[in-house]
């Protein structure tokens, strides 16, 4: 059936055809309730393009983040440890695009919301399915942006696991978005290249949306983009604030690792297992590298790390070069107390078992006595308070 709002001329969304029965012509179902001329397809398409771009960017960078944090078996051996700043850039973009999507989604929903009161609610099975797909798209996108935003604040006021929920919602949104774009393909094509027609208030509206997007991104992007750090007013983190010049997510007090046992040794499994005290680690060849902590929450901060190359330790223990590792922390509980590392990262010459940061011995909050620091690796996997390196084969 032909959608009555897809005419070539720009047509407002709020003309219910046919009208609802008399007793229902109340509230938003009355004719003429929505008076703005901007509830029309051209404005919806202009904003939809930007919102679509932000959503696609979030989805792709989200896939990268998920793959690096929890790689499926077939991908494990193909995840590169370079570029050094890879995860910093993809995750920075993920959070920047997600924040930009908030005002864009608000503007898009405002533009089209008279359609919520379309009459009749469903003209055909196709129309009903199309509207159901939009309901899923809107609900999933609202939940996705809400959980993502709260994650940047490290606040999890819900009973479900954040990462899995955020990941699967991303797929649901992408599927529903493809359906939505397919269902609206004619309208989108018609409006895409249409010469601009002056509609009262449109420039001001689009200008306000653009200014809102600029305001929320410029005041938060400084948590990962160094030259914007001066404008970092709304982000939960300033990358240069924290002990030893770096933010801390989980403190030693929270992890229960403020006091390291006097008999602490780094254990490395392998054909020639190692048990090394801190003094012994310091006698091995030390390297200094400049690498970022790039947190999934969107902040990142570079620092100078000094310590022993992980691959030197693996060679000493005669660990085979293709081995995957399990890195075990002194932390007893906590989702990042144990992490795994693929050979590409384990063998990268920049990957260190770091003992100091910015020229000072690691303090308790940054992982004393030893922590992992590796290039192109999510912050959650830069394990602090390392006690043992196991070989997974
Ligand atoms: N053992 C352990 N290591 C950990 C964590 C943790 O909770 N436990 N948090 C990780 C996270 S989420 C980040 S972003 C980095 C932060 O490192 P920093 O506190 O030294 O800046 O440490 C990582 N290492
Ligand atoms: Mo993190």
Coordinates of C-alpha atoms and ligand atoms in Angstrom, one line a residue:
X1 CA 0.0 0.0 0.0
X2 CA 1.2 3.5 -0.8
X3 CA 2.4 5.4 2.2
X4 CA 0.6 8.7 2.2
X5 CA 3.5 10.6 3.6
X6 CA 5.9 9.6 0.9
X7 CA 4.7 12.1 -1.7
X8 CA 7.3 14.1 -3.6
X9 CA 6.2 17.3 -2.0
X10 CA 7.3 17.8 1.5
X11 CA 4.2 16.8 3.5
X12 CA 3.7 17.1 7.2
X13 CA 3.3 14.0 9.3
X14 CA 0.4 15.2 11.3
X15 CA -2.5 14.8 8.8
X16 CA -4.4 11.7 9.9
X17 CA -6.1 10.3 6.9
X18 CA -8.7 9.2 7.4
X19 CA -9.7 10.9 10.7
X20 CA -10.3 8.8 13.8
X21 CA -13.9 8.4 15.0
X22 CA -15.3 11.5 16.7
X23 CA -15.0 10.1 20.3
X24 CA -11.3 9.6 19.7
X25 CA -10.5 13.0 18.4
X26 CA -8.9 14.1 21.7
X27 CA -5.4 15.0 22.7
X28 CA -2.9 14.3 20.1
X29 CA -5.5 12.7 17.9
X30 CA -7.1 16.0 17.2
X31 CA -6.5 17.6 13.9
X32 CA -4.0 20.4 14.0
X33 CA -2.4 19.4 17.3
X34 CA 1.2 19.5 16.0
X35 CA 1.7 23.0 14.6
X36 CA 5.3 23.1 13.7
X37 CA 5.9 22.8 9.9
X38 CA 9.1 20.9 10.7
X39 CA 7.3 17.6 11.4
X40 CA 8.0 16.6 7.8
X41 CA 10.1 14.0 5.9
X42 CA 12.9 16.3 4.6
X43 CA 13.9 17.4 8.2
X44 CA 13.6 13.8 9.3
X45 CA 15.9 12.6 6.6
X46 CA 18.5 15.4 7.2
X47 CA 18.7 14.5 10.9
X48 CA 18.4 10.8 10.2
X49 CA 21.5 10.9 8.0
X50 CA 23.6 12.3 10.8
X51 CA 22.1 10.0 13.4
X52 CA 22.6 7.0 11.0
X53 CA 26.2 7.9 10.6
X54 CA 26.7 8.1 14.4
X55 CA 25.0 4.8 14.9
X56 CA 27.0 3.0 12.2
X57 CA 30.2 4.4 13.6
X58 CA 29.2 3.3 17.1
X59 CA 28.4 -0.2 15.8
X60 CA 31.6 -0.7 13.9
X61 CA 33.9 0.7 16.7
X62 CA 31.8 -1.4 19.2
X63 CA 32.6 -4.5 17.2
X64 CA 36.3 -3.7 17.4
X65 CA 36.1 -3.2 21.1
X66 CA 34.2 -6.4 21.6
X67 CA 36.6 -8.4 19.4
X68 CA 39.7 -7.0 21.3
X69 CA 38.1 -7.7 24.7
X70 CA 36.6 -11.1 24.1
X71 CA 37.8 -12.5 20.7
X72 CA 35.9 -15.4 19.2
X73 CA 38.2 -18.3 18.5
X74 CA 38.4 -17.7 14.7
X75 CA 39.6 -14.1 15.3
X76 CA 42.1 -14.7 18.1
X77 CA 45.1 -15.1 15.9
X78 CA 44.4 -12.2 13.7
X79 CA 44.1 -9.4 16.2
X80 CA 47.0 -7.0 15.7
X81 CA 49.0 -5.3 18.4
X82 CA 49.4 -2.3 16.2
X83 CA 48.7 0.6 15.6
X84 CA 49.8 1.5 19.1
X85 CA 46.9 3.9 19.5
X86 CA 44.4 1.8 17.6
X87 CA 42.1 1.1 20.6
X88 CA 42.4 4.6 21.9
X89 CA 41.1 5.9 18.5
X90 CA 38.3 3.4 17.9
X91 CA 37.0 3.6 21.5
X92 CA 37.4 7.3 21.6
X93 CA 35.3 7.5 18.4
X94 CA 32.8 5.1 19.9
X95 CA 32.1 7.2 22.9
X96 CA 32.3 10.5 21.0
X97 CA 29.7 9.3 18.4
X98 CA 27.5 7.8 21.1
X99 CA 27.4 11.1 23.0
X100 CA 26.7 13.0 19.7
X101 CA 23.9 10.6 19.0
X102 CA 22.0 11.7 22.1
X103 CA 20.9 15.1 20.8
X104 CA 20.5 13.8 17.3
X105 CA 18.1 11.1 18.5
X106 CA 16.2 13.7 20.5
X107 CA 15.8 15.9 17.4
X108 CA 14.9 13.0 15.2
X109 CA 12.2 11.7 17.6
X110 CA 10.8 15.2 18.0
X111 CA 10.6 15.6 14.2
X112 CA 8.7 12.3 13.6
X113 CA 6.7 11.9 16.9
X114 CA 3.3 13.0 15.4
X115 CA 3.4 9.8 13.4
X116 CA 3.0 8.0 16.7
X117 CA -0.7 9.1 16.5
X118 CA -1.2 8.1 12.9
X119 CA -4.8 7.0 12.1
X120 CA -5.5 4.1 11.7
X121 CA -2.6 2.8 13.7
X122 CA -2.0 0.1 11.1
X123 CA -3.2 0.3 7.5
X124 CA -1.9 -3.1 6.5
X125 CA 0.2 -5.9 7.8
X126 CA 3.3 -4.4 6.2
X127 CA 2.6 -1.1 7.8
X128 CA 2.1 -2.8 11.2
X129 CA 5.4 -4.6 10.9
X130 CA 7.2 -1.5 9.8
X131 CA 5.9 0.3 12.9
X132 CA 6.9 -2.5 15.1
X133 CA 10.4 -2.4 13.7
X134 CA 10.5 1.3 14.5
X135 CA 9.3 0.6 18.1
X136 CA 12.1 -1.9 18.5
X137 CA 14.6 0.5 16.9
X138 CA 13.6 3.4 19.2
X139 CA 13.4 1.4 22.4
X140 CA 16.8 -0.4 21.8
X141 CA 18.5 2.9 20.8
X142 CA 17.3 4.7 23.9
X143 CA 18.4 1.8 26.1
X144 CA 21.7 1.6 24.3
X145 CA 22.6 5.3 24.6
X146 CA 21.4 5.3 28.2
X147 CA 23.5 2.3 29.3
X148 CA 26.5 3.5 27.3
X149 CA 26.3 7.0 28.8
X150 CA 26.1 5.6 32.3
X151 CA 29.0 3.3 31.6
X152 CA 31.2 6.3 30.9
X153 CA 30.3 7.4 34.4
X154 CA 31.1 3.9 35.8
X155 CA 27.5 3.6 37.1
X156 CA 25.6 0.4 36.7
X157 CA 22.2 0.8 38.3
X158 CA 20.7 -2.3 36.6
X159 CA 20.8 -6.0 37.3
X160 CA 21.9 -7.2 33.8
X161 CA 25.5 -7.4 32.6
X162 CA 26.5 -4.2 30.8
X163 CA 28.8 -5.5 28.1
X164 CA 26.7 -8.4 26.7
X165 CA 23.5 -6.3 26.8
X166 CA 25.2 -3.4 25.1
X167 CA 26.7 -5.7 22.5
X168 CA 23.4 -7.5 21.6
X169 CA 21.4 -4.3 21.6
X170 CA 23.9 -3.1 19.0
X171 CA 23.0 -6.0 16.7
X172 CA 19.3 -5.5 17.3
X173 CA 19.6 -1.8 16.5
X174 CA 21.6 -2.5 13.3
X175 CA 19.0 -5.0 12.1
X176 CA 16.0 -2.7 13.0
X177 CA 17.8 0.2 11.3
X178 CA 18.3 -1.8 8.1
X179 CA 14.6 -2.7 8.1
X180 CA 13.7 0.9 8.8
X181 CA 15.9 2.3 5.9
X182 CA 14.6 -0.4 3.5
X183 CA 11.0 0.4 4.5
X184 CA 11.6 4.2 4.0
X185 CA 13.9 3.9 1.0
X186 CA 11.5 5.7 -1.3
X187 CA 11.0 8.6 1.1
X188 CA 14.7 8.8 1.8
X189 CA 15.6 8.8 -1.9
X190 CA 13.1 11.5 -2.6
X191 CA 14.2 13.7 0.1
X192 CA 18.0 13.1 -0.1
X193 CA 18.8 15.3 -3.1
X194 CA 15.8 17.5 -3.0
X195 CA 16.7 21.2 -3.5
X196 CA 16.3 22.9 -0.2
X197 CA 13.1 24.6 0.3
X198 CA 12.9 27.4 2.9
X199 CA 10.7 26.2 5.7
X200 CA 10.1 28.6 8.5
X201 CA 12.3 27.7 11.5
X202 CA 14.2 24.9 9.8
X203 CA 17.5 26.6 9.7
X204 CA 17.2 27.6 13.3
X205 CA 16.2 24.1 14.3
X206 CA 19.0 22.4 12.4
X207 CA 21.4 25.0 13.7
X208 CA 20.4 24.3 17.3
X209 CA 20.8 20.6 16.8
X210 CA 24.2 21.1 15.3
X211 CA 25.2 23.4 18.2
X212 CA 24.0 20.9 20.7
X213 CA 26.0 18.1 19.1
X214 CA 29.1 20.4 19.0
X215 CA 28.6 21.4 22.6
X216 CA 28.3 17.8 24.0
X217 CA 31.2 16.4 22.0
X218 CA 33.6 19.3 22.4
X219 CA 33.1 19.3 26.2
X220 CA 33.7 15.5 26.5
X221 CA 36.1 14.6 23.8
X222 CA 39.0 16.1 25.8
X223 CA 39.0 12.9 27.9
X224 CA 40.8 11.2 25.0
X225 CA 41.7 13.9 22.5
X226 CA 44.8 15.7 24.0
X227 CA 44.3 19.1 22.2
X228 CA 40.7 19.3 23.5
X229 CA 41.6 18.6 27.1
X230 CA 41.2 22.3 28.0
X231 CA 37.5 22.0 27.0
X232 CA 36.9 18.8 28.9
X233 CA 34.2 20.2 31.2
X234 CA 31.5 17.5 31.1
X235 CA 33.4 14.3 30.8
X236 CA 33.7 12.3 34.0
X237 CA 37.5 12.1 33.6
X238 CA 40.4 14.5 33.1
X239 CA 43.2 12.2 31.6
X240 CA 45.9 14.2 33.4
X241 CA 44.3 14.1 36.8
X242 CA 45.1 11.2 39.1
X243 CA 48.0 9.8 41.1
X244 CA 51.2 9.6 39.1
X245 CA 49.6 11.7 36.4
X246 CA 47.0 9.0 35.4
X247 CA 43.3 8.4 36.3
X248 CA 42.5 5.2 38.3
X249 CA 39.4 3.2 37.7
X250 CA 39.8 0.5 40.4
X251 CA 41.9 1.5 43.3
X252 CA 44.0 -0.9 45.3
X253 CA 41.7 -0.4 48.2
X254 CA 38.7 -1.5 46.1
X255 CA 40.7 -4.5 44.7
X256 CA 42.0 -5.4 48.1
X257 CA 45.6 -5.2 47.0
X258 CA 47.0 -2.3 49.1
X259 CA 49.5 -4.6 50.8
X260 CA 51.5 -6.9 48.6
X261 CA 52.6 -10.1 50.5
X262 CA 56.3 -9.8 51.5
X263 CA 56.9 -13.1 49.7
X264 CA 55.5 -11.8 46.4
X265 CA 57.1 -13.4 43.4
X266 CA 56.2 -13.2 39.7
X267 CA 55.5 -16.7 38.5
X268 CA 55.9 -17.5 34.8
X269 CA 54.8 -21.0 33.8
X270 CA 56.6 -22.7 31.0
X271 CA 59.1 -25.5 30.3
X272 CA 61.6 -23.5 32.5
X273 CA 59.3 -21.9 35.0
X274 CA 60.3 -18.6 36.7
X275 CA 59.8 -17.2 40.2
X276 CA 61.2 -13.8 40.4
X277 CA 61.2 -11.2 43.2
X278 CA 60.9 -7.5 42.4
X279 CA 64.6 -7.1 43.0
X280 CA 65.3 -9.9 40.5
X281 CA 63.0 -8.4 37.9
X282 CA 64.9 -5.1 38.2
X283 CA 68.1 -6.9 37.3
X284 CA 66.7 -7.9 33.9
X285 CA 67.0 -5.6 31.0
X286 CA 64.6 -2.6 31.5
X287 CA 62.8 -0.9 28.6
X288 CA 60.8 2.4 28.5
X289 CA 57.8 2.7 26.2
X290 CA 55.2 5.4 25.8
X291 CA 51.8 3.8 25.6
X292 CA 48.2 4.8 26.5
X293 CA 45.8 3.4 28.9
X294 CA 42.6 3.4 26.7
X295 CA 39.6 2.7 28.9
X296 CA 36.4 1.4 27.4
X297 CA 34.6 4.2 29.2
X298 CA 36.1 6.6 26.7
X299 CA 39.0 8.2 28.5
X300 CA 42.6 7.6 27.6
X301 CA 45.9 8.8 28.8
X302 CA 49.5 8.2 27.7
X303 CA 52.3 7.6 30.0
X304 CA 55.9 6.4 30.0
X305 CA 56.2 2.9 31.4
X306 CA 59.4 1.1 32.4
X307 CA 59.8 -2.5 33.0
X308 CA 60.7 -5.9 31.6
X309 CA 59.6 -6.9 28.1
X310 CA 57.0 -9.6 28.4
X311 CA 58.6 -11.5 25.6
X312 CA 62.0 -11.6 27.4
X313 CA 60.3 -13.2 30.3
X314 CA 58.5 -15.7 28.0
X315 CA 61.8 -16.5 26.3
X316 CA 63.5 -17.1 29.7
X317 CA 60.7 -19.5 30.6
X318 CA 61.0 -21.1 27.2
X319 CA 57.3 -20.5 26.4
X320 CA 56.5 -21.4 22.8
X321 CA 56.1 -18.4 20.6
X322 CA 52.5 -19.1 19.6
X323 CA 51.3 -19.6 23.1
X324 CA 48.3 -17.7 24.5
X325 CA 48.6 -16.4 28.1
X326 CA 46.5 -16.1 31.1
X327 CA 47.5 -13.1 33.3
X328 CA 46.5 -13.5 36.9
X329 CA 46.3 -10.6 39.4
X330 CA 46.7 -10.6 43.1
X331 CA 43.1 -9.2 43.1
X332 CA 40.9 -12.0 44.5
X333 CA 37.6 -11.1 42.9
X334 CA 36.7 -8.7 40.2
X335 CA 36.0 -9.1 36.5
X336 CA 39.5 -8.1 35.4
X337 CA 41.4 -10.1 38.0
X338 CA 42.3 -12.7 35.3
X339 CA 42.7 -11.8 31.6
X340 CA 44.0 -13.5 28.5
X341 CA 46.6 -12.4 26.0
X342 CA 47.1 -13.5 22.4
X343 CA 50.6 -14.1 21.0
X344 CA 50.6 -11.0 18.9
X345 CA 50.4 -8.9 22.0
X346 CA 52.5 -11.1 24.1
X347 CA 55.4 -11.0 21.7
X348 CA 55.2 -7.3 20.8
X349 CA 58.4 -5.6 21.8
X350 CA 56.4 -2.8 23.3
X351 CA 54.5 -5.0 25.7
X352 CA 55.9 -4.7 29.2
X353 CA 55.5 -6.1 32.6
X354 CA 55.8 -2.5 33.9
X355 CA 57.4 -1.7 37.2
X356 CA 57.3 2.1 37.0
X357 CA 55.3 4.8 35.4
X358 CA 56.4 8.3 34.5
X359 CA 59.8 7.7 36.1
X360 CA 58.4 6.5 39.5
X361 CA 57.9 3.1 40.9
X362 CA 54.2 2.1 40.4
X363 CA 52.1 3.0 43.3
X364 CA 49.5 0.7 44.7
X365 CA 46.6 2.2 42.6
X366 CA 48.5 1.7 39.4
X367 CA 49.4 -1.9 40.0
X368 CA 52.4 -2.2 42.3
X369 CA 54.5 -4.3 42.1
X370 CA 53.9 -5.1 38.4
X371 CA 51.3 -4.6 35.7
X372 CA 50.8 -5.3 32.1
X373 CA 51.0 -2.5 29.5
X374 CA 50.6 -3.4 25.8
X375 CA 49.8 -1.5 22.6
X376 CA 46.4 -1.5 21.0
X377 CA 44.8 -3.1 24.0
X378 CA 41.6 -2.1 25.9
X379 CA 42.3 -0.7 29.4
X380 CA 40.4 -3.4 31.1
X381 CA 43.1 -5.9 29.9
X382 CA 46.0 -3.9 31.2
X383 CA 46.1 -6.0 34.3
X384 CA 47.4 -4.5 37.5
X385 CA 49.0 -6.3 40.5
X386 CA 50.2 -9.2 38.3
X387 CA 51.2 -12.3 40.2
X388 CA 51.3 -15.1 37.7
X389 CA 51.6 -15.6 33.9
X390 CA 50.1 -19.0 32.8
X391 CA 50.5 -20.6 29.5
X392 CA 47.3 -21.7 27.8
X393 CA 49.0 -23.5 24.9
Ligands
LIG1 N1 43.6 -6.5 38.3 C1 43.0 -5.5 37.7 N2 43.6 -4.8 36.7 C2 43.0 -3.8 36.1 C3 41.6 -3.4 36.5 C4 41.0 -4.1 37.5 O1 39.9 -3.8 37.9 N3 41.7 -5.1 38.1 N4 41.0 -2.3 35.8 C5 41.4 -2.1 34.5 C6 40.9 -0.9 33.8 S1 39.2 -0.9 33.5 C7 41.7 0.1 33.4 S2 41.0 1.4 32.5 C8 43.1 0.2 33.7 C9 43.4 1.5 34.4 O2 44.7 1.6 34.8 P1 45.2 2.7 35.8 O3 44.3 2.6 37.0 O4 46.6 2.4 36.1 O5 45.0 4.1 35.1 O6 43.5 -0.8 34.6 C10 43.0 -2.1 34.3 N5 43.6 -3.1 35.1
LIG2 MO1 38.8 0.7 32.0

